[in-house]
Coordinates of C-alpha atoms and ligand atoms in Angstrom, one line a residue:
X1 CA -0.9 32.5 20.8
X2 CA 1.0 29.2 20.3
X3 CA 1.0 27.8 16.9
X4 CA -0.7 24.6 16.7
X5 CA 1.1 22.2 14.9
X6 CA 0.4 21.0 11.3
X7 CA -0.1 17.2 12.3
X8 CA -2.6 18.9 15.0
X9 CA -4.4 20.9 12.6
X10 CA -4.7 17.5 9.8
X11 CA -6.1 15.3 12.1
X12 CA -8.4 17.7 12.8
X13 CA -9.6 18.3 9.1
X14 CA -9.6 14.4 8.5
X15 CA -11.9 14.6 12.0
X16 CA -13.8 17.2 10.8
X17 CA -14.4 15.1 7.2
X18 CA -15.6 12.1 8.9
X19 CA -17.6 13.9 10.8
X20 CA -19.3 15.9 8.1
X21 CA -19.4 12.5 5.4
X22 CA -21.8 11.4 8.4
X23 CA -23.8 14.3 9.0
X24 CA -24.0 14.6 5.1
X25 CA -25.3 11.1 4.8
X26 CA -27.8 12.0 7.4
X27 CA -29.0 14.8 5.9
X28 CA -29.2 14.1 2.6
X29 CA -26.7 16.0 1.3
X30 CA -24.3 13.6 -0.4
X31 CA -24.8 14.8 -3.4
X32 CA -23.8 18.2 -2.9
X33 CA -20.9 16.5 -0.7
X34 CA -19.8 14.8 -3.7
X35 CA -19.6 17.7 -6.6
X36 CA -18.7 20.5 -4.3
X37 CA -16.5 19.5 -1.6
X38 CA -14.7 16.1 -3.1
X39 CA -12.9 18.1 -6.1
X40 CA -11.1 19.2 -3.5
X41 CA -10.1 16.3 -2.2
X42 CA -8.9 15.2 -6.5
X43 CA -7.0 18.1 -6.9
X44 CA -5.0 17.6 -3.4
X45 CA -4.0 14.4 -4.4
X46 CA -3.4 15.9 -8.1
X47 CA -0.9 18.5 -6.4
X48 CA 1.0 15.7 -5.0
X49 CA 1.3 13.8 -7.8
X50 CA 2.9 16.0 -9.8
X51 CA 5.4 17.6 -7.8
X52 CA 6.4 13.7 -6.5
X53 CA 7.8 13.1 -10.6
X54 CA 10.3 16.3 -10.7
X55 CA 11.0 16.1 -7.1
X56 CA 12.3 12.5 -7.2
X57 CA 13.8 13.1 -10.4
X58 CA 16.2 16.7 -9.1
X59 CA 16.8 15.5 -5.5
X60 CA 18.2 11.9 -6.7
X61 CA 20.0 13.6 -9.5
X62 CA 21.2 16.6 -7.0
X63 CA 21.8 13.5 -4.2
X64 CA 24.3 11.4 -6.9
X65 CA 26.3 14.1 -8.2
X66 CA 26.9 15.9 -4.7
X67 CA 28.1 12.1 -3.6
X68 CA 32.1 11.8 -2.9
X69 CA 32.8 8.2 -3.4
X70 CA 30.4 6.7 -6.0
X71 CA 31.2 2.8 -4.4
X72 CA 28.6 4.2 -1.8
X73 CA 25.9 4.2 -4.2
X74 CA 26.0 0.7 -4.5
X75 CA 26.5 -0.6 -0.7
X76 CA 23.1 1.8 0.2
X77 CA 21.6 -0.3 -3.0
X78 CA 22.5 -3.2 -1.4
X79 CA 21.3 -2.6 2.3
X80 CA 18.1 -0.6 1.0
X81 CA 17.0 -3.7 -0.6
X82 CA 18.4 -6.3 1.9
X83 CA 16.2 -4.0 4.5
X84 CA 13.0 -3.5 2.2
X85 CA 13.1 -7.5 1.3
X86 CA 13.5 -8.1 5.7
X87 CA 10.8 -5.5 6.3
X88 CA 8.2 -6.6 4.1
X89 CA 8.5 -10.7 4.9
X90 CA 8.8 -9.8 8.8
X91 CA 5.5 -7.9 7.7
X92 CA 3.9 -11.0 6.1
X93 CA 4.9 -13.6 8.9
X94 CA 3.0 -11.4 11.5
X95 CA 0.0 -11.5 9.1
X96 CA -0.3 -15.0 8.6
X97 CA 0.4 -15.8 12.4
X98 CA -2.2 -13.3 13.2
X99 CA -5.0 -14.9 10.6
X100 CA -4.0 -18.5 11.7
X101 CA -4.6 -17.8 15.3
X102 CA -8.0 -15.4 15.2
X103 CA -9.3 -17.7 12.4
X104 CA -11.6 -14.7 11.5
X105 CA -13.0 -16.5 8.6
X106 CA -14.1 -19.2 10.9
X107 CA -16.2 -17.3 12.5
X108 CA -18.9 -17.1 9.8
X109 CA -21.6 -19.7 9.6
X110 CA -20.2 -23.1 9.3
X111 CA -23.3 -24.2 6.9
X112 CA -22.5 -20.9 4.6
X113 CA -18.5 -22.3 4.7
X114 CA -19.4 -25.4 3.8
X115 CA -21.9 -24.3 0.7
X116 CA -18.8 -21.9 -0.2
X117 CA -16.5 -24.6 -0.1
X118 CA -19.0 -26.9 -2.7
X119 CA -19.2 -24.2 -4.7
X120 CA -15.5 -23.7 -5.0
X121 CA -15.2 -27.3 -5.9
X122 CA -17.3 -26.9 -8.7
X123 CA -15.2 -23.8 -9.7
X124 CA -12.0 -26.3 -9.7
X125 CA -13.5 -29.0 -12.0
X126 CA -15.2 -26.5 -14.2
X127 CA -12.1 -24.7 -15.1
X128 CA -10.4 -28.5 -15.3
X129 CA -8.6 -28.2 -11.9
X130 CA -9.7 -31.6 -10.4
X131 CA -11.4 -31.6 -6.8
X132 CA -8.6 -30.3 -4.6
X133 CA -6.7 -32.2 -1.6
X134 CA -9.7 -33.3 0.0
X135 CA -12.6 -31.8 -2.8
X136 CA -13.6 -35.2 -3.5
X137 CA -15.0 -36.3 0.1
X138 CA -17.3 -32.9 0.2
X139 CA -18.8 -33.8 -3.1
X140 CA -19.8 -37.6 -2.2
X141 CA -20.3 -36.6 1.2
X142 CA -24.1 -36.4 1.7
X143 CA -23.6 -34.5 4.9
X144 CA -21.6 -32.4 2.4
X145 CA -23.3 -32.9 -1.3
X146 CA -27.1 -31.9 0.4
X147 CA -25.9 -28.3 -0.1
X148 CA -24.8 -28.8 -4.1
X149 CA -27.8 -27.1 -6.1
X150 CA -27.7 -24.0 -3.9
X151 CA -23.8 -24.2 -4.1
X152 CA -24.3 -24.0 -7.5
X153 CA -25.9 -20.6 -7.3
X154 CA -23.7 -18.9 -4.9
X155 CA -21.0 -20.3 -8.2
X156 CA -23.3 -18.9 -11.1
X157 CA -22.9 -15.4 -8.5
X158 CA -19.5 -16.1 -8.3
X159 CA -18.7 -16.2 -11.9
X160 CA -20.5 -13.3 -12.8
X161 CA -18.7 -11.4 -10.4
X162 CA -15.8 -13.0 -12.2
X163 CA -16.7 -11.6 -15.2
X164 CA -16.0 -8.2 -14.3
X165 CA -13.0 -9.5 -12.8
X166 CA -11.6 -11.1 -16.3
X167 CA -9.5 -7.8 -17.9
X168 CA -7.8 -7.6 -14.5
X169 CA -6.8 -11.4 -14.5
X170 CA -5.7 -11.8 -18.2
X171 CA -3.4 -8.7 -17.3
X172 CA -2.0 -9.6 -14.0
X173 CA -1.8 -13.2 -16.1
X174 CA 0.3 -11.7 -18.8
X175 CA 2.6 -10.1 -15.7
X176 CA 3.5 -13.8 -14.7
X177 CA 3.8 -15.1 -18.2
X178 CA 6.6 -12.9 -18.7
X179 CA 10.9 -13.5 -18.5
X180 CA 11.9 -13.7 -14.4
X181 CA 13.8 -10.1 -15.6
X182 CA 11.2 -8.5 -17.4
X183 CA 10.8 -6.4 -13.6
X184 CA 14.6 -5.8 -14.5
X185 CA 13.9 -4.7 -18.4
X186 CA 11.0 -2.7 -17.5
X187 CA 13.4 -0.6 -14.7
X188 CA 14.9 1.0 -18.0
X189 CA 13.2 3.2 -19.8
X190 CA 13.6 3.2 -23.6
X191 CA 12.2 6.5 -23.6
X192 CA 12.8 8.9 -20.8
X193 CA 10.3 11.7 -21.6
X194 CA 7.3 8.9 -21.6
X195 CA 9.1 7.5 -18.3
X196 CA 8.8 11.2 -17.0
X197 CA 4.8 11.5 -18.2
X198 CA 4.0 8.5 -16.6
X199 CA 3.1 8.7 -13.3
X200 CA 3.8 4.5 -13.0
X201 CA 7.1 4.5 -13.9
X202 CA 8.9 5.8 -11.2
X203 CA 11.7 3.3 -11.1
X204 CA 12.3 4.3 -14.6
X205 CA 12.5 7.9 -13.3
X206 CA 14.7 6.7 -10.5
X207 CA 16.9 4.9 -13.1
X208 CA 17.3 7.5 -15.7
X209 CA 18.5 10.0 -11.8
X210 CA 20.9 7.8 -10.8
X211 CA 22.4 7.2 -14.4
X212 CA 22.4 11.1 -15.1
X213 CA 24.0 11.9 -11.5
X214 CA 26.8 9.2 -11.6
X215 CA 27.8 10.1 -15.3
X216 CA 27.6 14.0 -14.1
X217 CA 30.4 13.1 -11.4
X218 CA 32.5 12.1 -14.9
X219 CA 32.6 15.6 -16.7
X220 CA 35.0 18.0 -15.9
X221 CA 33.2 20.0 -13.0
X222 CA 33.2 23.5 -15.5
X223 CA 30.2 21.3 -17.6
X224 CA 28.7 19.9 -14.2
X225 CA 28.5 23.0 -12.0
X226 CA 25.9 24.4 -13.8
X227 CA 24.0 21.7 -14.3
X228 CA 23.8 20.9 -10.5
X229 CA 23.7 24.9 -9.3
X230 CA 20.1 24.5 -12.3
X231 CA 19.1 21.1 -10.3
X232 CA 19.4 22.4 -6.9
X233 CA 18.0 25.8 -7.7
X234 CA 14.8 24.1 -9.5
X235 CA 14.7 20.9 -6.3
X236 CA 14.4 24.2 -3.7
X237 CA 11.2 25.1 -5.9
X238 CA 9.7 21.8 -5.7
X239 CA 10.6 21.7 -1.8
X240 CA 8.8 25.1 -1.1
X241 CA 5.7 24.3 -3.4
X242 CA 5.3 20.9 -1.1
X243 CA 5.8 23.3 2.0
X244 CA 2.8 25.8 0.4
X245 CA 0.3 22.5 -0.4
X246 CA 1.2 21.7 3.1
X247 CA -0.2 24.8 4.5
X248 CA -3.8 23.6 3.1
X249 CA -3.4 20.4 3.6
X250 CA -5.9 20.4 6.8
X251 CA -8.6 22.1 4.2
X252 CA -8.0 19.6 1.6
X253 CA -7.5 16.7 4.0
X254 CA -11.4 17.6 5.6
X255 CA -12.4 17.7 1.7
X256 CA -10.7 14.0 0.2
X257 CA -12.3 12.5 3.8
X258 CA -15.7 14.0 3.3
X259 CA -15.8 12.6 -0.4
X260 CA -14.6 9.0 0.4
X261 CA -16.9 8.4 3.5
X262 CA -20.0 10.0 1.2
X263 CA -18.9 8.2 -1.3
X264 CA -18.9 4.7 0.6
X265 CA -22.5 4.8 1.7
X266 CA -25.8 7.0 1.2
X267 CA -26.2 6.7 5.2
X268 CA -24.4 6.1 8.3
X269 CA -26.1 2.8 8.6
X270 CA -24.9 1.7 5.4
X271 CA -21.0 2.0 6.5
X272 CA -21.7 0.4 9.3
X273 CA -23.1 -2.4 7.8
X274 CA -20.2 -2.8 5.4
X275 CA -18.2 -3.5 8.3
X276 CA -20.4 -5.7 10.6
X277 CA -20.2 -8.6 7.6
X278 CA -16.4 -8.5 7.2
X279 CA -15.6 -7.0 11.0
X280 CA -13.7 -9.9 12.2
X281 CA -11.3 -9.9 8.8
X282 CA -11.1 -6.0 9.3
X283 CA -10.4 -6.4 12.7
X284 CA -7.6 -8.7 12.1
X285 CA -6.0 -6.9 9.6
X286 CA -6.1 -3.7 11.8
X287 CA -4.5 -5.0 14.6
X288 CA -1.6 -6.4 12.7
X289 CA -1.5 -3.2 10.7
X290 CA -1.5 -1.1 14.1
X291 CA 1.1 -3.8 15.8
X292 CA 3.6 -2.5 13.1
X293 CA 3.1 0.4 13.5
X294 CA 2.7 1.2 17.2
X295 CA 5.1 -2.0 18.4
X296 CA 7.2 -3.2 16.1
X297 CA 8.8 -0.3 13.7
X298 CA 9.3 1.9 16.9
X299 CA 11.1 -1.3 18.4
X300 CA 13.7 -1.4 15.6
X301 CA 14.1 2.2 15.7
X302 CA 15.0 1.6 19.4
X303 CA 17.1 -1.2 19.0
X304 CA 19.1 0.7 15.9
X305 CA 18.8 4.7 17.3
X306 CA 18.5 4.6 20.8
X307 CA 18.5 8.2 21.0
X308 CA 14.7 8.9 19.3
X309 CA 12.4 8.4 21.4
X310 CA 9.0 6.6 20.5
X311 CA 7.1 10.5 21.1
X312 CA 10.0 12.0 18.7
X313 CA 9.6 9.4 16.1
X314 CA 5.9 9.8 15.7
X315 CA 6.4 13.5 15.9
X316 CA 8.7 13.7 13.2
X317 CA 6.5 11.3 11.0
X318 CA 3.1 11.8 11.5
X319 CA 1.8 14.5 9.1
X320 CA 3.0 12.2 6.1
X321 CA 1.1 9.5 8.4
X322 CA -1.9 11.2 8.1
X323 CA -1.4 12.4 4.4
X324 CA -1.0 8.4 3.3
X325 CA -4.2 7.8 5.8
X326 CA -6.1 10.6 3.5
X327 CA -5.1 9.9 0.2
X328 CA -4.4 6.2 0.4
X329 CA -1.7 6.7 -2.1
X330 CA 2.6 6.3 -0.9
X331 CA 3.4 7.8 -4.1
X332 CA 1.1 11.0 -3.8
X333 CA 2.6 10.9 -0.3
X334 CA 5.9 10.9 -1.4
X335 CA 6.9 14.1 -1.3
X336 CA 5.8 15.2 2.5
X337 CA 7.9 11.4 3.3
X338 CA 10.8 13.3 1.9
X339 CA 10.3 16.3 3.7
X340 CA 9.6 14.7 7.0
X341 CA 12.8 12.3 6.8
X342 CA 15.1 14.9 6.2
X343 CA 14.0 17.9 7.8
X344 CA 12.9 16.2 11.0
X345 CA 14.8 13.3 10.7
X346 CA 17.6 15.2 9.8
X347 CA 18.5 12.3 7.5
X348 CA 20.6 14.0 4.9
X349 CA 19.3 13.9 1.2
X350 CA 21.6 12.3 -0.4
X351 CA 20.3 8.8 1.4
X352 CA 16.6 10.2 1.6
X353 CA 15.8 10.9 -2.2
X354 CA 17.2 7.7 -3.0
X355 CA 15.9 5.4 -0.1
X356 CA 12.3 7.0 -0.3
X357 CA 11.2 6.8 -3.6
X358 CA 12.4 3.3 -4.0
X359 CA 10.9 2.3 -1.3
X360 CA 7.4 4.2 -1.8
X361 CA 7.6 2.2 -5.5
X362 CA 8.9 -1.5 -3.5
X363 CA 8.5 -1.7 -0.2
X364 CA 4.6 -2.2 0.9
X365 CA 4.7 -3.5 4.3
X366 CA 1.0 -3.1 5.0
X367 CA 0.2 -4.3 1.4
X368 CA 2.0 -7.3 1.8
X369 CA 0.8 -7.9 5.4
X370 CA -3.1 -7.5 3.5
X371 CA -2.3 -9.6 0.9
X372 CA -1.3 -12.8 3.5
X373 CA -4.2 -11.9 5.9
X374 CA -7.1 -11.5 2.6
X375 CA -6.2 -14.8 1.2
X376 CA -5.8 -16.9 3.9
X377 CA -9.1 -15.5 5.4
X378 CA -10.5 -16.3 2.3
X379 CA -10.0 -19.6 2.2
X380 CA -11.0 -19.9 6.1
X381 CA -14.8 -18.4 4.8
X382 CA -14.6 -21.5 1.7
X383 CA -13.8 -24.2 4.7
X384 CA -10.0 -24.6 3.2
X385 CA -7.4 -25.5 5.3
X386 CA -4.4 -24.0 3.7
X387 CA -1.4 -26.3 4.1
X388 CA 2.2 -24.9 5.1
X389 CA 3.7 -25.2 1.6
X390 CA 0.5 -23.6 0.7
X391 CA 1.2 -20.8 3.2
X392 CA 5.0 -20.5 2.6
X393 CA 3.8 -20.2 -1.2
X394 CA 2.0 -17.2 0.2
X395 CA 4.6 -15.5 1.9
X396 CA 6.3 -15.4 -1.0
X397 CA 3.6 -14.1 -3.7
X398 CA 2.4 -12.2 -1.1
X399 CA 5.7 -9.9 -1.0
X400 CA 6.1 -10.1 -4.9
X401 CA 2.8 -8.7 -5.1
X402 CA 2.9 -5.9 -2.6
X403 CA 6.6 -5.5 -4.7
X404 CA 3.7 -5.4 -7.9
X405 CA 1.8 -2.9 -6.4
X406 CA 1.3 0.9 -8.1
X407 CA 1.5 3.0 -4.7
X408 CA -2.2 4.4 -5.9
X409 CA -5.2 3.5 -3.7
X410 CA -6.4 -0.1 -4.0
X411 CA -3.5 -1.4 -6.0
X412 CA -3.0 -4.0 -3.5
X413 CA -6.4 -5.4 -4.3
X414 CA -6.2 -6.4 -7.8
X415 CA -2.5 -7.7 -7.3
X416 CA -4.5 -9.9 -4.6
X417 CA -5.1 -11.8 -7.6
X418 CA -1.9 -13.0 -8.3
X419 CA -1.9 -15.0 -4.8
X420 CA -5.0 -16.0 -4.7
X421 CA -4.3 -17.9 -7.7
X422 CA -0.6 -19.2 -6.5
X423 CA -2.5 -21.7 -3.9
X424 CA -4.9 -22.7 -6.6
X425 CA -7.9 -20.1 -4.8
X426 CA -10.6 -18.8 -7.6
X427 CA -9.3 -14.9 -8.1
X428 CA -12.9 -13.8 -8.3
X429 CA -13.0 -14.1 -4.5
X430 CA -11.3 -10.4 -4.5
X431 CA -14.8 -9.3 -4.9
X432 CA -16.1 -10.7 -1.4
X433 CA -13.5 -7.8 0.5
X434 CA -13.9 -5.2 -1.8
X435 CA -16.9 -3.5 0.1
X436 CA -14.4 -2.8 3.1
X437 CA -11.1 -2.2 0.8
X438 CA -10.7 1.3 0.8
X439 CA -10.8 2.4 4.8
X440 CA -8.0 -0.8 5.2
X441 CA -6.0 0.4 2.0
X442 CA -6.2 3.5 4.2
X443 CA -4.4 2.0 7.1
X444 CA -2.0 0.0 4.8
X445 CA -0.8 2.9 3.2
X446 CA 0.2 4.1 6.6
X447 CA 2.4 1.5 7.7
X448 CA 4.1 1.3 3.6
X449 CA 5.1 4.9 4.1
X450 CA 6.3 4.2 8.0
X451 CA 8.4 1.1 6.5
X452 CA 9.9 3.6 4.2
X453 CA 10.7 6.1 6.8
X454 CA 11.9 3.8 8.9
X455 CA 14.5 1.9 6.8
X456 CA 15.8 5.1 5.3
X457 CA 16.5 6.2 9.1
X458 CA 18.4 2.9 9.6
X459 CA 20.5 3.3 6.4
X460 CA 21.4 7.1 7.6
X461 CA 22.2 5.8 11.3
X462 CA 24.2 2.6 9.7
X463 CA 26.2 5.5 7.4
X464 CA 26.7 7.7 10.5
X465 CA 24.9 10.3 8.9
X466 CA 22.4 10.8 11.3
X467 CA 24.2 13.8 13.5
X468 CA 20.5 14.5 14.7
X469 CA 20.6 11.5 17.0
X470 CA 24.0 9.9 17.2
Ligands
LIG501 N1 -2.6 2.2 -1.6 C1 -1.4 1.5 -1.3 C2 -0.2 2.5 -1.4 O1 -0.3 3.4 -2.2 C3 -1.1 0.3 -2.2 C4 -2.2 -0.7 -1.9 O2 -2.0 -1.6 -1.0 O3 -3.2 -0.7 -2.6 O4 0.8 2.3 -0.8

């Protein structure tokens, strides 16, 4: 019998998940859904997570020492990061050109706009921000000011919701507060045990592998041959535990599905309500999410590596596609990214475990792509016209925060903040596209592990290390 292949036999468990979140919602059976089928799901995602910490740690260490001519270290630093910076504002300007033209905030009731758009205005002078560019006209207005008391509601709603919202703003506040090179001080670890413990300090990690493997190259090879036969030995265990998750991942991909659509919702109805109140936002968002991923990436894989094909490229990809759809999470995806890139990439490791975990830490295309589309639709639902600077302004927070982001589900969301309040727009509105957050974190997460993929497939090709397809 032929073997069905493991991207086959995933989508079919995160089919099968769906299918059974809706069937449990139905039924009644959420309940049971949720303590007897979603551990699953935690400890898949658990698994993951912990062989992503030693894995990145041995295989950069491993890729370092094994490396001839240590000046090569730096120029793959250099292009890694020119490539990450070009990916992820390339991903931004497709977003905002995508929001600007659907105008899906738009599309709500122009009465509700306009009562949002009051109500923001009273946000502005009660925090002592003065009316903004044109505030003043909708509060003298009386086509405008008939809407004020109710306005004032929708605020007092506002604000509570900004209550909960206060911890997260005073610490994504203190983030900004700090030296321009604190994201430089906070790369070294002063400690690397805690660094290792952490799961959130991954470019510590990364730091402490590269240091290690370049000062390894220094010793006289009788001190360094052991320590690199130890590294390689213990990185082949890591390798083969991912490869033995793998094997269940179908089982545990069915159970993290079941658990996050059961979890959404108590019935069918419910999730699709969710989405009929924010549809056109999520709708927007998708399609830019999909254009990158379905058009654009496989375009610059064309234009750089002629020689994969659009089917090859998906086929070599796609389980850790579907494993960053499941678990929402690039660094819990991190591991099966690795695999994928090198064994059916062929992309050799000593670019891969350098390239990817960097880049599952960094580079968040479909986070930054989010973070342009969310704000300016927000705005568009308060009946703001954001202005170019204002929109430039956004490109640019809008990359630094998907640069911000943990790669753990709904990271993106809460560094959302951060822009919002860049183009002078009340933070608390993060609350309004919460309800809908997770299935598009979903898709984001996608396209941030493709981005990865993808550049570290351009830095092999630009090395002419990529015998596979040259
Ligand atoms: N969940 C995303 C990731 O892990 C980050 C985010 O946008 O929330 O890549």
């Amino acid at each position: 019998m032929k073997k069905i292949p493991i991207h086959t036999k995933i989508v079919i468990g995160l089919l099968l998940g769906i299918g059974w979140a809706f069937l449990s919602s139905s039924m009644g059976w959420n309940a049971f859904t949720i303590r007897w089928i979603d551990p699953f799901g935690t400890i898949f995602i658990r698994l993951l997570k912990f062989i992503a910490v030693p894995l990145v740690l041995f295989s950069i260490i491993g890729g370092v020492s094994g490396l001839r001519d240590v000046s090569k270290l730096g120029r793959l630093g250099g292009k890694t990061l020119l490539a990450y910076m070009l990916t992820t504002l390339l991903a931004v300007g497709i977003g905002l050109l995508l929001v600007n033209i659907v105008k899906p905030g738009n599309q709500m009731d122009e009465e509700q706009r306009i009562k949002n758009r009051i109500g923001y205005e009273i946000w502005l002078q009660d925090n002592n921000m003065g009316p903004s560019q044109d505030g003043q006209h909708f509060l003298d207005d009386p086509q405008y000011s008939k809407y004020l008391s109710e306005s004032q509601v929708t605020q007092q709603q506002s604000e509570n919701q900004k209550n909960d919202l206060t911890q997260k703003i005073k610490s994504v506040d203190a983030q900004k507060e700090s030296s321009p090179l604190q994201f430089i001080v906070d790369m070294v670890p002063d400690n690397i045990f805690a660094a290792l413990s952490g799961n959130g300090l991954m470019l510590q990690v990364i730091f402490f592998a590269i240091f290690f493997g370049i000062t390894m190259i220094m010793i006289p090879t009788e001190h360094s041959e052991p320590i690199i036969a130890v590294v390689n030995g213990i990185n082949a265990v890591f390798l083969k535990m991912v490869d033995l998750v793998m094997k269940a991942a179908p089982f545990f991909v069915f159970c993290l599905l079941a658990g996050v659509v059961a979890k959404m919702a108590d019935t069918p109805g419910e999730v699709f309500e969710i989405f009929v109140g924010l549809g056109s936002y999520s709708l927007t968002l998708f399609s830019g999410l999909f254009l990158l991923t379905f058009v654009v990436y496989p375009l610059i894989v064309k234009l750089f590596v002629p020689k994969m094909g659009f089917k090859d490229f998906y086929k070599n990809i796609s389980p850790a596609q579907f494993l960053a759809f499941s678990t929402s999470s690039s660094a819990a995806t991190l591991p099966v990214t690795m695999e994928c890139v090198e064994e059916n990439v062929g992309v050799p490791k000593s670019i891969s475990s350098f390239v990817l975990p960097i880049g599952a830490t960094i580079n968040m295309d479909g986070t930054s792509m989010f973070e342009g589309v969310a704000v300016v639709f927000l705005a568009q639902l308060h009946f703001i016209d954001l202005t170019i600077a204002q929109q430039l302004t956004i490109v640019l927070t809008a990359a630094a925060a998907s640069i911000g982001s943990a790669a753990i589900p709904s990271a993106g969301l809460i560094m959302m903040i951060m822009v919002l309040q860049s183009v002078g727009l009340n933070p608390a509105w993060v609350a309004i596209i919460f309800p809908v957050d997770r299935i598009l974190d979903m898709c984001r997460t996608v396209v941030n592990v493709t981005g990865d993929m993808v550049v570290s497939t351009l830095i092999a090709k630009s090395e002419g290390e990529l015998p596979k397809y040259s």
